Coordinates of C-alpha atoms (C1' of nucleotides) in Angstrom, one line a residue:
Chain A
X1 CA 0.0 0.0 0.0
X2 CA 1.6 3.2 -1.1
X3 CA 0.9 6.9 -0.6
X4 CA 0.5 7.2 -4.3
X5 CA -2.7 5.2 -4.3
X6 CA -4.5 8.2 -2.8
X7 CA -2.4 10.9 -4.5
X8 CA -4.7 13.5 -6.1
X9 CA -2.2 14.2 -8.9
X10 CA -1.5 10.5 -9.6
X11 CA -2.9 10.8 -13.1
X12 CA -1.7 14.3 -13.9
X13 CA 1.9 14.4 -12.7
X14 CA 4.7 12.6 -14.5
X15 CA 3.8 9.6 -12.4
X16 CA 1.0 9.0 -14.8
X17 CA 3.5 7.3 -17.1
X18 CA 4.0 4.5 -14.6
X19 CA 2.1 1.3 -13.9
X20 CA 1.2 0.2 -10.4
X21 CA 4.4 -1.8 -9.8
X22 CA 6.5 1.1 -10.9
X23 CA 4.6 3.5 -8.8
X24 CA 5.3 1.3 -5.8
X25 CA 9.0 1.4 -6.6
X26 CA 8.9 5.2 -7.0
X27 CA 7.0 5.5 -3.8
X28 CA 9.9 3.7 -2.0
X29 CA 12.3 6.4 -2.8
X30 CA 10.0 9.4 -2.3
X31 CA 8.6 11.1 0.8
X32 CA 5.9 13.6 1.4
X33 CA 6.6 17.0 2.8
X34 CA 4.3 19.8 3.9
X35 CA 5.3 23.4 3.5
X36 CA 3.7 26.5 5.0
X37 CA 3.2 29.6 2.9
X38 CA 6.6 31.3 2.7
X39 CA 8.7 28.3 3.4
X40 CA 11.7 27.8 1.1
X41 CA 12.3 24.4 -0.5
X42 CA 15.5 25.0 -2.5
X43 CA 17.9 27.9 -2.4
X44 CA 19.4 29.4 -5.6
X45 CA 22.9 28.1 -6.1
X46 CA 22.4 25.1 -3.8
X47 CA 23.8 21.9 -4.9
X48 CA 21.0 20.2 -6.7
X49 CA 20.1 17.4 -4.3
X50 CA 16.3 17.5 -4.4
X51 CA 13.6 17.1 -7.0
X52 CA 9.8 17.0 -6.3
X53 CA 6.3 16.7 -7.6
X54 CA 3.8 19.3 -6.5
X55 CA 0.8 17.6 -4.9
X56 CA -1.0 20.7 -3.6
X57 CA -0.4 24.4 -3.4
X58 CA 1.5 26.9 -5.5
X59 CA 5.3 27.6 -5.4
X60 CA 7.5 30.2 -7.0
X61 CA 10.8 29.9 -8.7
X62 CA 13.0 33.0 -8.3
X63 CA 16.3 34.4 -9.5
X64 CA 17.9 37.3 -7.7
X65 CA 20.7 39.8 -8.2
X66 CA 23.2 40.2 -5.5
X67 CA 21.7 43.6 -4.5
X68 CA 18.4 42.0 -3.8
X69 CA 16.3 42.6 -6.9
X70 CA 14.1 39.5 -7.3
X71 CA 12.4 38.1 -10.4
X72 CA 9.9 35.3 -10.4
X73 CA 11.0 33.0 -13.2
X74 CA 8.3 30.4 -12.9
X75 CA 5.3 29.4 -10.9
X76 CA 4.4 25.8 -10.3
X77 CA 1.0 24.3 -9.7
X78 CA -0.2 20.9 -8.5
X79 CA 1.1 18.0 -10.7
X80 CA 4.1 20.2 -11.9
X81 CA 7.6 19.0 -11.4
X82 CA 10.3 20.9 -9.5
X83 CA 14.0 20.7 -9.6
X84 CA 17.0 20.0 -11.8
X85 CA 17.6 16.3 -12.5
X86 CA 20.8 15.2 -14.2
X87 CA 22.7 18.4 -13.2
X88 CA 24.9 19.6 -10.5
X89 CA 23.4 22.9 -9.4
X90 CA 20.0 24.6 -9.3
X91 CA 20.0 28.1 -10.7
X92 CA 16.9 29.3 -8.9
X93 CA 15.2 29.3 -5.5
X94 CA 11.9 27.5 -4.8
X95 CA 9.5 28.9 -2.2
X96 CA 6.0 28.0 -1.3
X97 CA 3.5 30.8 -2.0
X98 CA 0.6 29.0 -0.3
X99 CA 0.6 26.1 2.1
X100 CA 1.8 23.2 -0.1
X101 CA 2.4 19.5 -0.2
X102 CA 5.1 18.0 -2.3
X103 CA 6.5 14.6 -3.0
X104 CA 10.2 14.8 -2.5
X105 CA 13.0 12.7 -4.0
X106 CA 16.8 12.7 -3.5
X107 CA 18.1 13.8 -6.9
X108 CA 20.4 10.8 -7.2
X109 CA 17.6 8.4 -6.5
X110 CA 15.3 10.1 -9.0
X111 CA 18.0 10.2 -11.6
X112 CA 18.6 6.5 -11.3
X113 CA 14.9 5.7 -11.4
X114 CA 14.3 7.9 -14.4
X115 CA 17.1 6.3 -16.3
X116 CA 15.4 2.9 -15.9
X117 CA 12.0 4.3 -16.9
X118 CA 12.1 6.0 -20.3
X119 CA 8.3 6.6 -20.2
X120 CA 8.9 8.8 -17.1
X121 CA 11.7 10.6 -18.9
X122 CA 9.4 11.1 -21.8
X123 CA 6.7 12.7 -19.7
X124 CA 9.3 14.9 -18.1
X125 CA 10.7 15.9 -21.5
X126 CA 7.3 17.0 -22.7
X127 CA 6.7 18.9 -19.5
X128 CA 10.1 20.6 -19.8
X129 CA 9.5 21.5 -23.5
X130 CA 6.1 23.0 -22.6
X131 CA 7.6 25.0 -19.8
X132 CA 10.4 26.3 -22.0
X133 CA 7.8 27.5 -24.6
X134 CA 5.9 29.2 -21.8
X135 CA 9.0 30.8 -20.4
X136 CA 10.1 32.1 -23.8
X137 CA 6.7 33.7 -24.4
X138 CA 7.0 35.4 -21.1
X139 CA 10.3 36.9 -22.2
X140 CA 8.5 38.9 -24.8
X141 CA 6.3 40.3 -22.1
X142 CA 9.1 41.2 -19.8
X143 CA 11.3 42.8 -22.4
X144 CA 8.8 44.6 -24.6
X145 CA 5.4 45.1 -23.1
X146 CA 4.2 48.2 -21.3
X147 CA 3.0 48.0 -17.7
X148 CA -0.6 48.1 -19.0
X149 CA 0.0 45.3 -21.4
X150 CA 1.8 43.3 -18.7
X151 CA -1.0 43.5 -16.2
X152 CA -3.7 42.7 -18.8
X153 CA -1.7 39.7 -20.0
X154 CA -1.2 38.6 -16.5
X155 CA -4.9 38.7 -15.6
X156 CA -5.8 36.8 -18.7
X157 CA -3.2 34.2 -18.0
X158 CA -4.4 33.8 -14.5
X159 CA -8.0 33.4 -15.6
X160 CA -6.9 30.4 -17.7
X161 CA -4.4 28.9 -15.4
X162 CA -6.6 28.8 -12.4
X163 CA -9.3 26.8 -14.1
X164 CA -8.4 23.4 -12.8
X165 CA -7.5 24.9 -9.4
X166 CA -11.2 25.7 -8.9
X167 CA -12.2 22.3 -10.0
X168 CA -15.8 23.2 -9.3
X169 CA -17.7 23.4 -12.5
X170 CA -16.9 21.2 -15.5
X171 CA -17.3 24.1 -17.9
X172 CA -14.5 24.8 -20.2
X173 CA -12.9 28.2 -20.9
X174 CA -11.3 30.8 -18.7
X175 CA -12.7 32.1 -15.4
X176 CA -14.3 35.5 -15.1
X177 CA -13.9 35.5 -11.4
X178 CA -11.0 34.1 -9.4
X179 CA -8.8 34.7 -6.3
X180 CA -5.2 35.7 -7.1
X181 CA -2.7 33.4 -5.3
X182 CA -0.3 36.3 -5.3
X183 CA 0.2 39.5 -3.4
X184 CA 0.8 42.7 -5.3
X185 CA 4.5 42.4 -4.6
X186 CA 4.5 39.0 -6.1
X187 CA 2.6 40.1 -9.2
X188 CA 5.2 42.8 -9.5
X189 CA 8.0 40.3 -9.2
X190 CA 6.3 38.2 -12.0
X191 CA 5.8 41.1 -14.3
X192 CA 9.1 42.9 -13.7
X193 CA 7.5 46.1 -12.4
X194 CA 7.1 47.7 -9.0
X195 CA 4.2 47.1 -6.6
X196 CA 3.1 50.7 -7.2
X197 CA 2.8 50.2 -10.9
X198 CA 0.7 47.1 -10.4
X199 CA -1.6 48.9 -8.1
X200 CA -2.0 51.9 -10.4
X201 CA -2.8 49.6 -13.4
X202 CA -5.3 47.6 -11.4
X203 CA -7.0 50.8 -10.1
X204 CA -7.2 52.1 -13.6
X205 CA -8.8 48.9 -14.9
X206 CA -11.4 49.1 -12.2
X207 CA -12.1 52.8 -12.8
X208 CA -12.5 52.0 -16.5
X209 CA -15.1 49.3 -15.7
X210 CA -13.0 46.5 -17.1
X211 CA -12.5 44.8 -13.8
X212 CA -14.2 44.6 -10.5
X213 CA -12.0 44.1 -7.4
X214 CA -14.3 43.0 -4.6
X215 CA -11.4 42.2 -2.3
X216 CA -7.7 42.6 -2.6
X217 CA -7.2 39.1 -3.9
X218 CA -10.4 38.7 -5.9
X219 CA -10.7 39.7 -9.6
X220 CA -13.9 39.8 -11.6
X221 CA -13.4 40.4 -15.3
X222 CA -16.2 42.5 -16.6
X223 CA -15.0 43.2 -20.1
X224 CA -12.7 40.4 -21.3
X225 CA -12.4 41.7 -24.8
X226 CA -11.1 45.0 -23.6
X227 CA -8.4 43.1 -21.6
X228 CA -7.5 41.1 -24.7
X229 CA -7.1 44.2 -26.8
X230 CA -5.0 45.7 -24.1
X231 CA -2.7 42.7 -23.7
X232 CA -1.0 43.6 -27.0
Chain B
X1 CA 27.8 5.4 -45.9
X2 CA 25.9 8.3 -44.2
X3 CA 26.3 12.0 -44.1
X4 CA 26.7 11.6 -40.3
X5 CA 30.1 10.0 -40.7
X6 CA 31.6 13.3 -41.6
X7 CA 29.3 15.5 -39.5
X8 CA 31.3 18.0 -37.4
X9 CA 28.8 17.9 -34.6
X10 CA 28.4 14.1 -34.6
X11 CA 29.9 13.9 -31.1
X12 CA 28.4 17.0 -29.6
X13 CA 24.8 17.1 -30.8
X14 CA 22.2 14.8 -29.3
X15 CA 23.3 12.2 -32.0
X16 CA 26.2 11.4 -29.7
X17 CA 23.8 9.2 -27.8
X18 CA 23.5 6.8 -30.7
X19 CA 25.7 4.0 -32.0
X20 CA 26.6 3.6 -35.7
X21 CA 23.7 1.5 -36.6
X22 CA 21.3 3.9 -35.0
X23 CA 23.0 6.8 -36.6
X24 CA 22.4 5.2 -40.0
X25 CA 18.8 4.8 -39.2
X26 CA 18.5 8.5 -38.2
X27 CA 20.4 9.5 -41.3
X28 CA 17.7 7.8 -43.3
X29 CA 15.0 10.2 -42.1
X30 CA 17.0 13.4 -42.0
X31 CA 18.3 15.7 -44.7
X32 CA 20.7 18.5 -44.8
X33 CA 19.7 22.0 -45.6
X34 CA 21.7 25.1 -46.2
X35 CA 20.5 28.5 -45.1
X36 CA 21.8 32.0 -46.0
X37 CA 22.0 34.6 -43.4
X38 CA 18.5 36.0 -42.9
X39 CA 16.7 33.0 -44.2
X40 CA 13.7 31.8 -42.0
X41 CA 13.4 28.2 -41.1
X42 CA 10.3 28.1 -39.0
X43 CA 7.5 30.7 -38.6
X44 CA 6.0 31.5 -35.2
X45 CA 2.6 29.9 -35.0
X46 CA 3.3 27.4 -37.8
X47 CA 2.2 23.9 -37.3
X48 CA 5.2 22.2 -35.8
X49 CA 6.3 19.9 -38.6
X50 CA 10.1 20.3 -38.5
X51 CA 12.9 19.8 -36.0
X52 CA 16.6 20.1 -36.7
X53 CA 20.1 19.9 -35.4
X54 CA 22.4 22.8 -36.1
X55 CA 25.5 21.8 -37.9
X56 CA 27.0 25.1 -38.6
X57 CA 26.1 28.8 -38.1
X58 CA 24.0 30.7 -35.6
X59 CA 20.2 31.0 -35.6
X60 CA 17.8 33.1 -33.6
X61 CA 14.5 32.2 -32.0
X62 CA 12.0 35.1 -31.8
X63 CA 8.6 36.0 -30.5
X64 CA 6.8 39.0 -31.8
X65 CA 3.8 41.1 -30.8
X66 CA 1.1 41.8 -33.4
X67 CA 2.3 45.3 -33.8
X68 CA 5.8 44.2 -34.7
X69 CA 7.9 44.4 -31.6
X70 CA 10.3 41.6 -31.7
X71 CA 12.2 39.8 -28.9
X72 CA 14.9 37.2 -29.4
X73 CA 14.1 34.4 -27.0
X74 CA 17.0 32.2 -27.8
X75 CA 20.1 31.8 -29.9
X76 CA 21.3 28.4 -31.1
X77 CA 24.8 27.4 -32.0
X78 CA 26.3 24.4 -33.7
X79 CA 25.2 21.1 -32.1
X80 CA 22.1 22.7 -30.6
X81 CA 18.7 21.3 -31.2
X82 CA 15.8 23.3 -32.9
X83 CA 12.1 22.7 -32.8
X84 CA 9.3 21.4 -30.7
X85 CA 9.0 17.6 -30.8
X86 CA 5.9 15.9 -29.3
X87 CA 3.7 19.0 -29.8
X88 CA 1.4 20.6 -32.2
X89 CA 2.6 24.1 -32.7
X90 CA 5.8 26.1 -32.5
X91 CA 5.6 29.2 -30.5
X92 CA 8.5 31.1 -32.0
X93 CA 10.2 31.8 -35.3
X94 CA 13.6 30.5 -36.2
X95 CA 15.8 32.5 -38.5
X96 CA 19.4 32.2 -39.6
X97 CA 21.7 35.0 -38.4
X98 CA 24.7 33.8 -40.3
X99 CA 24.9 31.4 -43.2
X100 CA 24.0 28.0 -41.6
X101 CA 23.7 24.3 -42.2
X102 CA 21.1 22.2 -40.4
X103 CA 20.1 18.6 -40.3
X104 CA 16.4 18.6 -40.8
X105 CA 13.8 16.0 -39.8
X106 CA 10.0 15.8 -40.2
X107 CA 8.7 16.1 -36.7
X108 CA 6.6 12.9 -37.0
X109 CA 9.6 10.9 -38.1
X110 CA 11.7 12.3 -35.4
X111 CA 9.1 11.7 -32.7
X112 CA 8.8 8.1 -33.7
X113 CA 12.5 7.6 -33.8
X114 CA 13.0 9.3 -30.4
X115 CA 10.4 7.2 -28.9
X116 CA 12.3 4.1 -29.9
X117 CA 15.6 5.5 -28.6
X118 CA 15.4 6.5 -25.0
X119 CA 19.1 7.5 -24.9
X120 CA 18.3 10.1 -27.5
X121 CA 15.4 11.4 -25.5
X122 CA 17.6 11.5 -22.5
X123 CA 20.2 13.7 -24.2
X124 CA 17.4 15.9 -25.5
X125 CA 15.9 16.2 -22.0
X126 CA 19.3 17.3 -20.5
X127 CA 19.7 19.8 -23.3
X128 CA 16.2 21.2 -22.7
X129 CA 16.7 21.4 -19.0
X130 CA 19.9 23.4 -19.5
X131 CA 18.2 25.7 -22.0
X132 CA 15.3 26.3 -19.5
X133 CA 17.8 27.2 -16.8
X134 CA 19.6 29.6 -19.2
X135 CA 16.3 31.1 -20.3
X136 CA 15.2 31.7 -16.8
X137 CA 18.4 33.4 -15.9
X138 CA 17.9 35.7 -18.8
X139 CA 14.5 36.7 -17.5
X140 CA 16.1 38.3 -14.5
X141 CA 18.2 40.4 -16.9
X142 CA 15.3 41.4 -19.1
X143 CA 13.0 42.3 -16.2
X144 CA 15.3 43.9 -13.7
X145 CA 18.6 45.0 -15.1
X146 CA 19.5 48.5 -16.3
X147 CA 20.8 49.0 -19.8
X148 CA 24.4 49.2 -18.5
X149 CA 24.0 45.9 -16.7
X150 CA 22.4 44.3 -19.7
X151 CA 25.2 45.2 -22.1
X152 CA 27.9 44.2 -19.6
X153 CA 26.2 40.9 -19.0
X154 CA 25.8 40.3 -22.7
X155 CA 29.4 40.9 -23.5
X156 CA 30.6 38.6 -20.7
X157 CA 28.1 35.9 -21.9
X158 CA 29.4 36.2 -25.4
X159 CA 33.0 36.0 -24.4
X160 CA 32.1 32.6 -22.8
X161 CA 29.7 31.3 -25.4
X162 CA 32.0 31.9 -28.4
X163 CA 34.9 29.9 -26.9
X164 CA 34.2 26.8 -28.9
X165 CA 33.2 28.7 -32.0
X166 CA 36.8 29.9 -32.2
X167 CA 38.1 26.4 -31.7
X168 CA 41.6 27.7 -32.3
X169 CA 43.5 27.5 -29.0
X170 CA 42.9 24.8 -26.5
X171 CA 43.1 27.2 -23.6
X172 CA 40.1 27.3 -21.2
X173 CA 38.3 30.4 -20.0
X174 CA 36.5 33.2 -21.7
X175 CA 37.8 35.1 -24.7
X176 CA 39.1 38.6 -24.4
X177 CA 38.6 39.3 -28.0
X178 CA 35.9 38.1 -30.3
X179 CA 33.7 39.0 -33.2
X180 CA 30.0 39.5 -32.4
X181 CA 27.7 37.4 -34.5
X182 CA 25.1 40.1 -34.1
X183 CA 24.2 43.5 -35.4
X184 CA 23.4 46.3 -33.0
X185 CA 19.8 45.8 -33.8
X186 CA 20.0 42.1 -32.9
X187 CA 21.8 42.9 -29.6
X188 CA 19.0 45.2 -28.8
X189 CA 16.4 42.5 -29.6
X190 CA 18.3 40.1 -27.3
X191 CA 18.5 42.6 -24.4
X192 CA 15.1 44.2 -24.8
X193 CA 16.5 47.7 -25.5
X194 CA 16.7 49.9 -28.5
X195 CA 19.6 50.0 -30.9
X196 CA 20.5 53.6 -29.7
X197 CA 20.8 52.4 -26.1
X198 CA 23.1 49.6 -27.1
X199 CA 25.2 52.0 -29.1
X200 CA 25.4 54.5 -26.3
X201 CA 26.4 51.9 -23.7
X202 CA 29.1 50.5 -26.0
X203 CA 30.5 53.9 -26.7
X204 CA 30.6 54.6 -22.9
X205 CA 32.4 51.4 -22.2
X206 CA 35.0 52.2 -24.8
X207 CA 35.4 55.8 -23.6
X208 CA 35.9 54.5 -20.0
X209 CA 38.7 52.2 -21.3
X210 CA 36.9 49.0 -20.4
X211 CA 36.5 47.9 -24.0
X212 CA 38.2 48.4 -27.3
X213 CA 36.1 48.3 -30.5
X214 CA 38.5 47.9 -33.4
X215 CA 35.6 47.3 -35.8
X216 CA 31.9 47.4 -35.4
X217 CA 31.7 43.7 -34.9
X218 CA 34.9 43.2 -32.9
X219 CA 35.1 43.5 -29.1
X220 CA 38.2 43.5 -27.1
X221 CA 37.8 43.3 -23.3
X222 CA 40.4 45.4 -21.6
X223 CA 39.1 45.4 -18.1
X224 CA 37.1 42.2 -17.4
X225 CA 36.7 42.9 -13.7
X226 CA 35.0 46.2 -14.4
X227 CA 32.6 44.5 -16.7
X228 CA 31.8 41.8 -14.1
X229 CA 31.2 44.5 -11.4
X230 CA 29.0 46.3 -13.9
X231 CA 26.9 43.2 -14.8
X232 CA 25.2 43.3 -11.4
Chain C
dC1 C1' 34.4 58.3 -55.6
dG2 C1' 29.6 58.0 -54.4
dC3 C1' 25.9 55.4 -52.7
dC4 C1' 23.3 52.9 -49.0
dG5 C1' 22.6 50.7 -44.9
dA6 C1' 24.4 50.5 -40.2
dT7 C1' 25.8 53.0 -36.4
dT8 C1' 26.6 56.9 -33.6
dT9 C1' 25.4 61.2 -31.6
dG10 C1' 22.2 64.7 -30.0
dA11 C1' 17.7 66.8 -28.2
dT12 C1' 13.5 65.9 -26.3
dC13 C1' 9.7 63.4 -24.1
dG14 C1' 7.1 59.9 -21.5
dT15 C1' 6.7 55.7 -18.8
dG16 C1' 7.5 53.8 -14.9
dG17 C1' 10.7 54.0 -10.7
dT18 C1' 11.4 56.2 -6.3
dC19 C1' 10.2 58.3 -2.1
dA20 C1' 6.7 59.5 1.0
dA21 C1' 2.2 59.8 3.1
dC22 C1' -2.0 57.7 3.7
dA23 C1' -5.8 54.0 3.7
dA24 C1' -7.5 49.5 4.2
dT25 C1' -7.2 45.0 5.7
dA26 C1' -5.7 41.1 8.5
dG27 C1' -4.0 39.5 12.6
dT28 C1' -3.6 39.7 17.8
dG29 C1' -4.8 40.0 22.5
dG30 C1' -7.7 42.1 26.0
Chain D
dC1 C1' -16.3 42.1 19.8
dC2 C1' -13.5 45.8 19.6
dA3 C1' -9.1 48.3 20.1
dC4 C1' -4.5 48.2 18.6
dT5 C1' -0.8 47.0 15.6
dA6 C1' 1.5 45.3 11.7
dT7 C1' 1.2 44.4 7.1
dT8 C1' -0.4 45.2 2.6
dG9 C1' -2.1 48.2 -0.8
dT10 C1' -3.2 52.9 -2.7
dT11 C1' -2.3 57.5 -4.1
dG12 C1' 0.5 61.6 -5.1
dA13 C1' 4.7 64.3 -6.4
dC14 C1' 8.8 64.1 -8.6
dC15 C1' 12.6 62.4 -11.3
dA16 C1' 15.7 59.4 -14.1
dC17 C1' 16.3 56.2 -17.5
dG18 C1' 15.7 54.8 -21.8
dA19 C1' 12.5 55.5 -25.9
dT20 C1' 11.7 58.3 -29.8
dC21 C1' 12.7 61.4 -33.4
dA22 C1' 16.2 63.5 -36.1
dA23 C1' 20.6 64.3 -38.0
dA24 C1' 25.4 63.3 -38.7
dT25 C1' 28.9 59.9 -39.6
dC26 C1' 31.0 55.6 -40.7
dG27 C1' 32.1 51.7 -43.5
dG28 C1' 31.5 48.4 -47.2
dC29 C1' 30.8 47.9 -52.0
dG30 C1' 29.8 48.9 -56.7

DNA sequence: CGCCGATTTGATCGTGGTCAACAATAGTGG
DNA sequence: CCACTATTGTTGACCACGATCAAATCGGCG
């Protein structure tokens, strides 16, 4: 009897590539860990000794300059994979944004296991290729878009990404109302702007009737088309 | 007798994972293609029907907004892999920056071949993970660094990346003199700044005695430490 | 030599950063 | 449940960096 039997991401994480025997073997080398919001999991520049699957919660990947400027270079959701297998060092920090549960492996154990299970590597490869595409698209936003375009793009992105988080209704398509899993500071760190700029743009969107902001964390999209036009 | 026998990147590209029999099989589904500087290979949003290995030359990967702003999201060198296997669409354009030679595969052929050769997928996975790390580091630069820091970082990056291009001396370490494979416009597109800003920063570095710029494309680093300090 | 594209240089302007004050919300203990 | 505090978010004033527009200069090539 393994933890995995009851794992909510069993069929969405890379583990979906494995049959029951294999899952049991994997279970033998992994362990669960619970993180509180704000807890670090991996530090930038650490030796790469850990990899993990996200079971529940949201975590951020960050890079920082020596003088403390921080950039969020990725956000991981349940079923996503964390860490740098087959390599010596990790180039970014991983920190829980919400309370989170992860399934943790020693990198060396995972590397060995992956090597013996090509289907697992295949899943991981697809995931990594997807993530690379997403990351590259984000570069265009960071480098070329105005603050207005950044915020509009971000909100649209969220309304799509958070669909399975709110697994409530089986309707397709993006959400028109959702709770942001980020503070204003974190949104700034994602978009490469300051907290004040995020705030000003949000206020403006509300004033123009494109959004409603019932609470600080809640967003209701009133005019999606306007947002799309604005996203550039 | 296959093309691959004489391929200069045979032992550096992902093909290095294959033995001679396998290489022959791969050779059967690939073909060489020559590109002139400026030639496009793949268009953003195309159906993903091609993948390739770079044999010689340098190519850029770009994303663009509808209104024509362009961002270079990646640069590929000999032995690097191009394209999006196991997926439906490519999210960026690929264009030759210099005259180039590539080894081209139909995506479906490559996908099938890769599936049957886990060692190949493994190499590709490592490469993709490396590229993802590099891309994420670049996000910090795009989002948070000043023009001065961007240019300094870029020059240091070039002095390291171009080492094997100039396979002349067997000395390790970065180059202190090299020819940029990019125009000022392209440097701007990599750093997310305008051509004028690149030019001004370069001029300033020269005036301060940190660089010498014998020709428009040649860079000689006179004070590497100053550049490092400046890169932030 | 003369042409054309690439680059440099200069002048001006606007976006978003910075600094500072204020407001709202969440969290804590009486 | 409310007062009090700490934290987070909002708003305003000002300024700097880099964009934009424009002109001059360089360099390669016929």
